[in-house]
Amino acid sequence: MKPIIAANWKMNKTVGESVLFVERLSNEFAKTDDKDIIIAPPFTALHPVAAVLKGPTLHLSAQNMHWDEKGAYTGEISAGMLIDVGCEYVIIGHSERRNLFAERDEYINQKIKTAFKMNLKPIFCIGETLDERNLEKTFEILRRQIKKGLNNILSDDIRRIVFAYEPVWAIGTGKTATAQQAEEVHRYIRKVIIDLFGEKAGANIRIIYGGSVNQKNMGSLMNQPDINGALVGGASLDFESFAKIINF
Ligand code: PGA
């Protein structure tokens, strides 16, 4: 399976900074064909970044979208608008959206359906909090997030989703799950997909890990059989650091 290395820039970088970064990335990695590199800049930089991003290795993603196709939703962005500016992927259900903006599983499910309808590939984020892990509820929480987030999704569409396991306690905290901890959960996620959508759907999905990934821990994470890539926040903001992660 081709690994995915995705950069989630969150609320960082101006248009100028984003374009400079992606021009450099395009120069250095446009010919790398054994990895998919996904960049998720802020909304304001999507369109200018699309103009300098060179495929087929490099791909553009948004960090969020609204579940409805259009309407009176002041301040929101639709799937059609993301397609219009050149997005191929969209991050859905990031824990910062779930926790800081009260995004429920039902909205996330609706967003995934709308993304499919508009031909965007969802990067579907799931993960437990520290309290949930300490209470040994990790598997239960993940099963619930998957079941509700993918309610009424067809088995044939599952392969269009990138699953991102992001333990909330590891995001931006410098605490990474150990490669073994992450692998255990990734294996479980694959099992849940097989239970719910069948063997073929489960075998074909890419499950990437996110949460304090950096150039030091990337190698050991990627050595695990069920870890198919990384979603990188903080360490993707600096070009040298992100380039080293891509070259793990
Ligand atoms: P982090 O963020 O790498 O800064 O922990 C990852 C993410 O939130 O996607």
mmCIF file of C-alpha atoms and ligand atoms in Angstrom:
data_model
loop_
_atom_site.group_PDB
_atom_site.id
_atom_site.type_symbol
_atom_site.label_atom_id
_atom_site.label_comp_id
_atom_site.label_asym_id
_atom_site.label_seq_id
_atom_site.Cartn_x
_atom_site.Cartn_y
_atom_site.Cartn_z
ATOM 1 C CA MET A 1 0.000 0.000 0.000
ATOM 2 C CA LYS A 2 1.336 3.420 -0.956
ATOM 3 C CA PRO A 3 2.006 5.411 2.244
ATOM 4 C CA ILE A 4 0.256 8.742 2.743
ATOM 5 C CA ILE A 5 2.130 11.611 4.363
ATOM 6 C CA ALA A 6 -0.332 14.407 5.102
ATOM 7 C CA ALA A 7 0.386 17.872 6.487
ATOM 8 C CA ASN A 8 -2.358 19.536 8.509
ATOM 9 C CA TRP A 9 -1.335 23.163 8.888
ATOM 10 C CA LYS A 10 -4.368 24.087 11.002
ATOM 11 C CA MET A 11 -4.617 27.882 11.518
ATOM 12 C CA ASN A 12 -1.064 28.610 10.400
ATOM 13 C CA LYS A 13 0.658 30.185 7.362
ATOM 14 C CA THR A 14 -0.254 33.100 5.118
ATOM 15 C CA VAL A 15 -0.851 32.706 1.382
ATOM 16 C CA GLY A 16 2.747 33.728 0.678
ATOM 17 C CA GLU A 17 4.203 31.248 3.178
ATOM 18 C CA SER A 18 1.986 28.427 1.925
ATOM 19 C CA VAL A 19 2.874 29.007 -1.726
ATOM 20 C CA LEU A 20 6.622 29.184 -1.027
ATOM 21 C CA PHE A 21 6.486 25.928 0.937
ATOM 22 C CA VAL A 22 4.504 24.062 -1.720
ATOM 23 C CA GLU A 23 6.668 25.356 -4.585
ATOM 24 C CA ARG A 24 9.681 23.904 -2.790
ATOM 25 C CA LEU A 25 7.831 20.671 -2.098
ATOM 26 C CA SER A 26 6.817 20.381 -5.746
ATOM 27 C CA ASN A 27 10.430 20.900 -6.851
ATOM 28 C CA GLU A 28 11.788 18.264 -4.488
ATOM 29 C CA PHE A 29 9.071 15.632 -4.492
ATOM 30 C CA ALA A 30 7.052 15.864 -7.730
ATOM 31 C CA LYS A 31 8.855 12.799 -9.060
ATOM 32 C CA THR A 32 8.502 10.694 -5.905
ATOM 33 C CA ASP A 33 5.989 8.105 -6.997
ATOM 34 C CA ASP A 34 6.048 5.674 -4.071
ATOM 35 C CA LYS A 35 4.184 7.991 -1.654
ATOM 36 C CA ASP A 36 1.126 10.220 -1.657
ATOM 37 C CA ILE A 37 1.856 13.616 -0.113
ATOM 38 C CA ILE A 38 -1.209 15.596 0.960
ATOM 39 C CA ILE A 39 -1.125 19.251 2.013
ATOM 40 C CA ALA A 40 -3.999 20.776 4.006
ATOM 41 C CA PRO A 41 -3.375 24.541 4.195
ATOM 42 C CA PRO A 42 -5.894 27.011 5.628
ATOM 43 C CA PHE A 43 -8.879 27.867 3.380
ATOM 44 C CA THR A 44 -7.385 31.187 2.273
ATOM 45 C CA ALA A 45 -4.352 29.463 0.743
ATOM 46 C CA LEU A 46 -6.119 26.581 -1.068
ATOM 47 C CA HIS A 47 -6.564 28.260 -4.424
ATOM 48 C CA PRO A 48 -3.056 29.750 -4.774
ATOM 49 C CA VAL A 49 -1.513 26.503 -3.509
ATOM 50 C CA ALA A 50 -3.447 24.475 -6.119
ATOM 51 C CA ALA A 51 -1.761 26.560 -8.826
ATOM 52 C CA VAL A 52 1.768 25.569 -7.752
ATOM 53 C CA LEU A 53 1.172 22.007 -6.600
ATOM 54 C CA LYS A 54 2.413 19.379 -9.034
ATOM 55 C CA GLY A 55 0.811 15.966 -9.323
ATOM 56 C CA PRO A 56 0.492 13.059 -9.331
ATOM 57 C CA THR A 57 2.392 12.718 -6.018
ATOM 58 C CA LEU A 58 1.170 15.906 -4.355
ATOM 59 C CA HIS A 59 -2.463 16.346 -3.414
ATOM 60 C CA LEU A 60 -4.526 19.179 -1.956
ATOM 61 C CA SER A 61 -6.834 18.832 1.038
ATOM 62 C CA ALA A 62 -9.101 21.156 2.996
ATOM 63 C CA GLN A 63 -9.220 20.942 6.797
ATOM 64 C CA ASN A 64 -13.009 20.966 7.109
ATOM 65 C CA MET A 65 -16.248 21.635 5.213
ATOM 66 C CA HIS A 66 -19.969 22.068 5.845
ATOM 67 C CA TRP A 67 -22.315 19.088 5.475
ATOM 68 C CA ASP A 68 -24.872 20.921 3.364
ATOM 69 C CA GLU A 69 -24.347 21.699 -0.298
ATOM 70 C CA LYS A 70 -25.239 25.393 -0.031
ATOM 71 C CA GLY A 71 -27.373 27.818 1.920
ATOM 72 C CA ALA A 72 -27.512 30.335 4.718
ATOM 73 C CA TYR A 73 -24.504 29.234 6.799
ATOM 74 C CA THR A 74 -22.506 32.381 7.483
ATOM 75 C CA GLY A 75 -18.785 31.689 7.612
ATOM 76 C CA GLU A 76 -18.950 28.155 6.244
ATOM 77 C CA ILE A 77 -17.394 26.486 3.176
ATOM 78 C CA SER A 78 -19.096 23.878 0.997
ATOM 79 C CA ALA A 79 -17.759 20.738 -0.679
ATOM 80 C CA GLY A 80 -18.488 22.269 -4.093
ATOM 81 C CA MET A 81 -16.352 25.293 -3.213
ATOM 82 C CA LEU A 82 -13.487 22.993 -2.261
ATOM 83 C CA ILE A 83 -13.735 21.139 -5.569
ATOM 84 C CA ASP A 84 -13.859 24.496 -7.325
ATOM 85 C CA VAL A 85 -10.468 25.529 -5.884
ATOM 86 C CA GLY A 86 -8.821 22.202 -6.690
ATOM 87 C CA CYS A 87 -9.173 20.084 -3.545
ATOM 88 C CA GLU A 88 -9.085 16.316 -3.820
ATOM 89 C CA TYR A 89 -9.313 15.499 -0.099
ATOM 90 C CA VAL A 90 -11.002 16.967 2.975
ATOM 91 C CA ILE A 91 -10.239 16.289 6.650
ATOM 92 C CA ILE A 92 -13.453 15.375 8.459
ATOM 93 C CA GLY A 93 -14.004 14.944 12.184
ATOM 94 C CA HIS A 94 -10.647 16.194 13.434
ATOM 95 C CA SER A 95 -10.648 16.091 17.244
ATOM 96 C CA GLU A 96 -10.202 19.871 17.379
ATOM 97 C CA ARG A 97 -13.469 20.178 15.414
ATOM 98 C CA ARG A 98 -15.158 17.600 17.635
ATOM 99 C CA ASN A 99 -13.962 19.106 20.919
ATOM 100 C CA LEU A 100 -13.697 22.846 20.293
ATOM 101 C CA PHE A 101 -16.568 23.212 17.829
ATOM 102 C CA ALA A 102 -18.929 20.550 19.180
ATOM 103 C CA GLU A 103 -19.001 18.448 16.009
ATOM 104 C CA ARG A 104 -21.087 15.375 16.624
ATOM 105 C CA ASP A 105 -20.827 12.009 14.879
ATOM 106 C CA GLU A 106 -24.099 12.747 13.042
ATOM 107 C CA TYR A 107 -22.646 15.866 11.400
ATOM 108 C CA ILE A 108 -19.486 13.982 10.541
ATOM 109 C CA ASN A 109 -21.568 11.254 8.888
ATOM 110 C CA GLN A 110 -23.432 13.874 6.865
ATOM 111 C CA LYS A 111 -20.177 15.519 5.829
ATOM 112 C CA ILE A 112 -18.742 12.209 4.609
ATOM 113 C CA LYS A 113 -21.855 11.606 2.492
ATOM 114 C CA THR A 114 -21.704 15.095 1.005
ATOM 115 C CA ALA A 115 -17.967 14.704 0.321
ATOM 116 C CA PHE A 116 -18.682 11.496 -1.639
ATOM 117 C CA LYS A 117 -21.472 13.140 -3.566
ATOM 118 C CA MET A 118 -19.136 15.926 -4.659
ATOM 119 C CA ASN A 119 -16.250 13.533 -5.332
ATOM 120 C CA LEU A 120 -13.993 14.601 -2.465
ATOM 121 C CA LYS A 121 -12.045 11.937 -0.578
ATOM 122 C CA PRO A 122 -12.572 12.166 3.186
ATOM 123 C CA ILE A 123 -9.699 11.875 5.652
ATOM 124 C CA PHE A 124 -11.856 10.613 8.500
ATOM 125 C CA CYS A 125 -10.336 11.273 11.951
ATOM 126 C CA ILE A 126 -11.092 9.170 15.004
ATOM 127 C CA GLY A 127 -9.434 8.812 18.382
ATOM 128 C CA GLU A 128 -9.907 8.541 22.124
ATOM 129 C CA THR A 129 -9.161 11.061 24.881
ATOM 130 C CA LEU A 130 -6.742 10.360 27.725
ATOM 131 C CA ASP A 131 -9.615 9.704 30.162
ATOM 132 C CA GLU A 132 -11.180 7.239 27.747
ATOM 133 C CA ARG A 133 -7.857 5.429 27.338
ATOM 134 C CA ASN A 134 -7.294 5.303 31.108
ATOM 135 C CA LEU A 135 -10.780 3.834 31.542
ATOM 136 C CA GLU A 136 -9.871 1.203 28.910
ATOM 137 C CA LYS A 137 -12.576 2.478 26.623
ATOM 138 C CA THR A 138 -10.378 3.073 23.569
ATOM 139 C CA PHE A 139 -11.799 0.259 21.434
ATOM 140 C CA GLU A 140 -15.383 0.993 22.438
ATOM 141 C CA ILE A 141 -15.022 4.702 21.541
ATOM 142 C CA LEU A 142 -13.399 3.947 18.200
ATOM 143 C CA ARG A 143 -16.045 1.401 17.261
ATOM 144 C CA ARG A 144 -18.741 3.948 18.078
ATOM 145 C CA GLN A 145 -17.051 6.756 16.113
ATOM 146 C CA ILE A 146 -16.658 4.465 13.084
ATOM 147 C CA LYS A 147 -20.187 3.069 13.279
ATOM 148 C CA LYS A 148 -21.863 6.457 13.629
ATOM 149 C CA GLY A 149 -19.520 8.325 11.296
ATOM 150 C CA LEU A 150 -20.044 5.734 8.561
ATOM 151 C CA ASN A 151 -23.750 5.113 9.107
ATOM 152 C CA ASN A 152 -25.422 4.168 5.792
ATOM 153 C CA ILE A 153 -22.191 4.364 3.806
ATOM 154 C CA LEU A 154 -21.876 1.680 1.115
ATOM 155 C CA SER A 155 -19.091 -0.944 1.352
ATOM 156 C CA ASP A 156 -17.928 0.018 -2.129
ATOM 157 C CA ASP A 157 -17.290 3.590 -0.979
ATOM 158 C CA ILE A 158 -15.135 2.668 2.021
ATOM 159 C CA ARG A 159 -11.966 2.462 -0.091
ATOM 160 C CA ARG A 160 -12.364 6.179 -0.907
ATOM 161 C CA ILE A 161 -11.854 7.046 2.769
ATOM 162 C CA VAL A 162 -8.480 7.579 4.409
ATOM 163 C CA PHE A 163 -8.800 6.661 8.098
ATOM 164 C CA ALA A 164 -6.727 8.747 10.495
ATOM 165 C CA TYR A 165 -6.235 7.388 13.998
ATOM 166 C CA GLU A 166 -5.399 10.384 16.165
ATOM 167 C CA PRO A 167 -5.390 9.734 19.905
ATOM 168 C CA VAL A 168 -6.483 13.092 21.337
ATOM 169 C CA TRP A 169 -3.898 12.854 24.142
ATOM 170 C CA ALA A 170 -1.095 12.731 21.567
ATOM 171 C CA ILE A 171 -2.100 15.754 19.461
ATOM 172 C CA GLY A 172 0.210 18.716 19.885
ATOM 173 C CA THR A 173 1.352 17.395 23.256
ATOM 174 C CA GLY A 174 4.673 15.871 22.263
ATOM 175 C CA LYS A 175 3.382 12.528 23.577
ATOM 176 C CA THR A 176 3.223 10.034 20.730
ATOM 177 C CA ALA A 177 1.590 6.683 21.023
ATOM 178 C CA THR A 178 4.360 4.096 20.844
ATOM 179 C CA ALA A 179 4.524 2.278 17.545
ATOM 180 C CA GLN A 180 3.089 -0.799 19.303
ATOM 181 C CA GLN A 181 0.216 1.151 20.891
ATOM 182 C CA ALA A 182 -0.668 2.676 17.528
ATOM 183 C CA GLU A 183 -0.376 -0.638 15.689
ATOM 184 C CA GLU A 184 -2.712 -2.319 18.168
ATOM 185 C CA VAL A 185 -5.383 0.313 17.490
ATOM 186 C CA HIS A 186 -4.845 0.345 13.720
ATOM 187 C CA ARG A 187 -5.304 -3.440 13.650
ATOM 188 C CA TYR A 188 -8.505 -3.008 15.640
ATOM 189 C CA ILE A 189 -9.819 -0.312 13.250
ATOM 190 C CA ARG A 190 -9.222 -2.639 10.303
ATOM 191 C CA LYS A 191 -11.099 -5.380 12.142
ATOM 192 C CA VAL A 192 -14.074 -3.085 12.779
ATOM 193 C CA ILE A 193 -14.199 -2.130 9.083
ATOM 194 C CA ILE A 194 -14.104 -5.827 8.162
ATOM 195 C CA ASP A 195 -16.937 -6.543 10.648
ATOM 196 C CA LEU A 196 -19.093 -3.711 9.340
ATOM 197 C CA PHE A 197 -18.249 -3.602 5.634
ATOM 198 C CA GLY A 198 -16.617 -6.912 4.741
ATOM 199 C CA GLU A 199 -13.171 -8.369 4.204
ATOM 200 C CA LYS A 200 -12.444 -6.572 0.944
ATOM 201 C CA ALA A 201 -13.288 -3.114 2.303
ATOM 202 C CA GLY A 202 -11.096 -3.675 5.374
ATOM 203 C CA ALA A 203 -8.117 -5.038 3.467
ATOM 204 C CA ASN A 204 -7.972 -2.093 1.059
ATOM 205 C CA ILE A 205 -8.195 0.909 3.364
ATOM 206 C CA ARG A 206 -5.264 3.065 4.337
ATOM 207 C CA ILE A 207 -5.106 3.907 8.043
ATOM 208 C CA ILE A 208 -2.719 6.711 8.926
ATOM 209 C CA TYR A 209 -1.518 7.776 12.379
ATOM 210 C CA GLY A 210 -1.545 11.312 13.765
ATOM 211 C CA GLY A 211 -0.400 12.798 17.061
ATOM 212 C CA SER A 212 3.050 14.353 17.588
ATOM 213 C CA VAL A 213 4.584 12.595 14.594
ATOM 214 C CA ASN A 214 8.111 13.878 13.921
ATOM 215 C CA GLN A 215 11.231 12.900 12.027
ATOM 216 C CA LYS A 216 12.429 10.781 14.978
ATOM 217 C CA ASN A 217 9.363 8.602 15.537
ATOM 218 C CA MET A 218 8.179 8.348 11.918
ATOM 219 C CA GLY A 219 10.411 5.390 11.005
ATOM 220 C CA SER A 220 9.279 3.128 13.823
ATOM 221 C CA LEU A 221 5.618 3.986 13.250
ATOM 222 C CA MET A 222 5.940 3.173 9.547
ATOM 223 C CA ASN A 223 7.542 -0.184 10.341
ATOM 224 C CA GLN A 224 4.196 -1.415 11.629
ATOM 225 C CA PRO A 225 2.126 -3.452 9.166
ATOM 226 C CA ASP A 226 -1.186 -1.643 9.748
ATOM 227 C CA ILE A 227 0.193 1.922 9.812
ATOM 228 C CA ASN A 228 -0.099 3.209 6.259
ATOM 229 C CA GLY A 229 1.070 6.778 6.727
ATOM 230 C CA ALA A 230 0.914 9.837 8.958
ATOM 231 C CA LEU A 231 -1.127 12.973 9.509
ATOM 232 C CA VAL A 232 1.359 15.550 10.741
ATOM 233 C CA GLY A 233 0.502 18.830 12.464
ATOM 234 C CA GLY A 234 3.260 20.805 14.212
ATOM 235 C CA ALA A 235 6.183 19.046 12.529
ATOM 236 C CA SER A 236 4.774 19.745 9.051
ATOM 237 C CA LEU A 237 5.087 23.522 9.412
ATOM 238 C CA ASP A 238 8.846 23.572 8.928
ATOM 239 C CA PHE A 239 9.992 22.481 5.466
ATOM 240 C CA GLU A 240 13.147 20.604 6.534
ATOM 241 C CA SER A 241 11.324 18.745 9.245
ATOM 242 C CA PHE A 242 8.445 17.746 6.940
ATOM 243 C CA ALA A 243 10.850 16.704 4.161
ATOM 244 C CA LYS A 244 12.625 14.385 6.621
ATOM 245 C CA ILE A 245 9.289 12.878 7.629
ATOM 246 C CA ILE A 246 8.452 12.229 3.959
ATOM 247 C CA ASN A 247 11.858 10.567 3.502
ATOM 248 C CA PHE A 248 11.436 8.478 6.675
HETATM 249 P P1 PGA B 1 0.370 17.239 15.836
HETATM 250 O O1 PGA B 1 -1.086 17.332 15.168
HETATM 251 O O2 PGA B 1 1.251 16.516 14.845
HETATM 252 O O3 PGA B 1 0.790 18.670 16.049
HETATM 253 O O4 PGA B 1 0.231 16.474 17.107
HETATM 254 C C1 PGA B 1 -1.622 16.262 14.431
HETATM 255 C C2 PGA B 1 -3.028 16.575 14.007
HETATM 256 O O5 PGA B 1 -3.769 17.199 14.783
HETATM 257 O O6 PGA B 1 -3.457 16.209 12.895
#
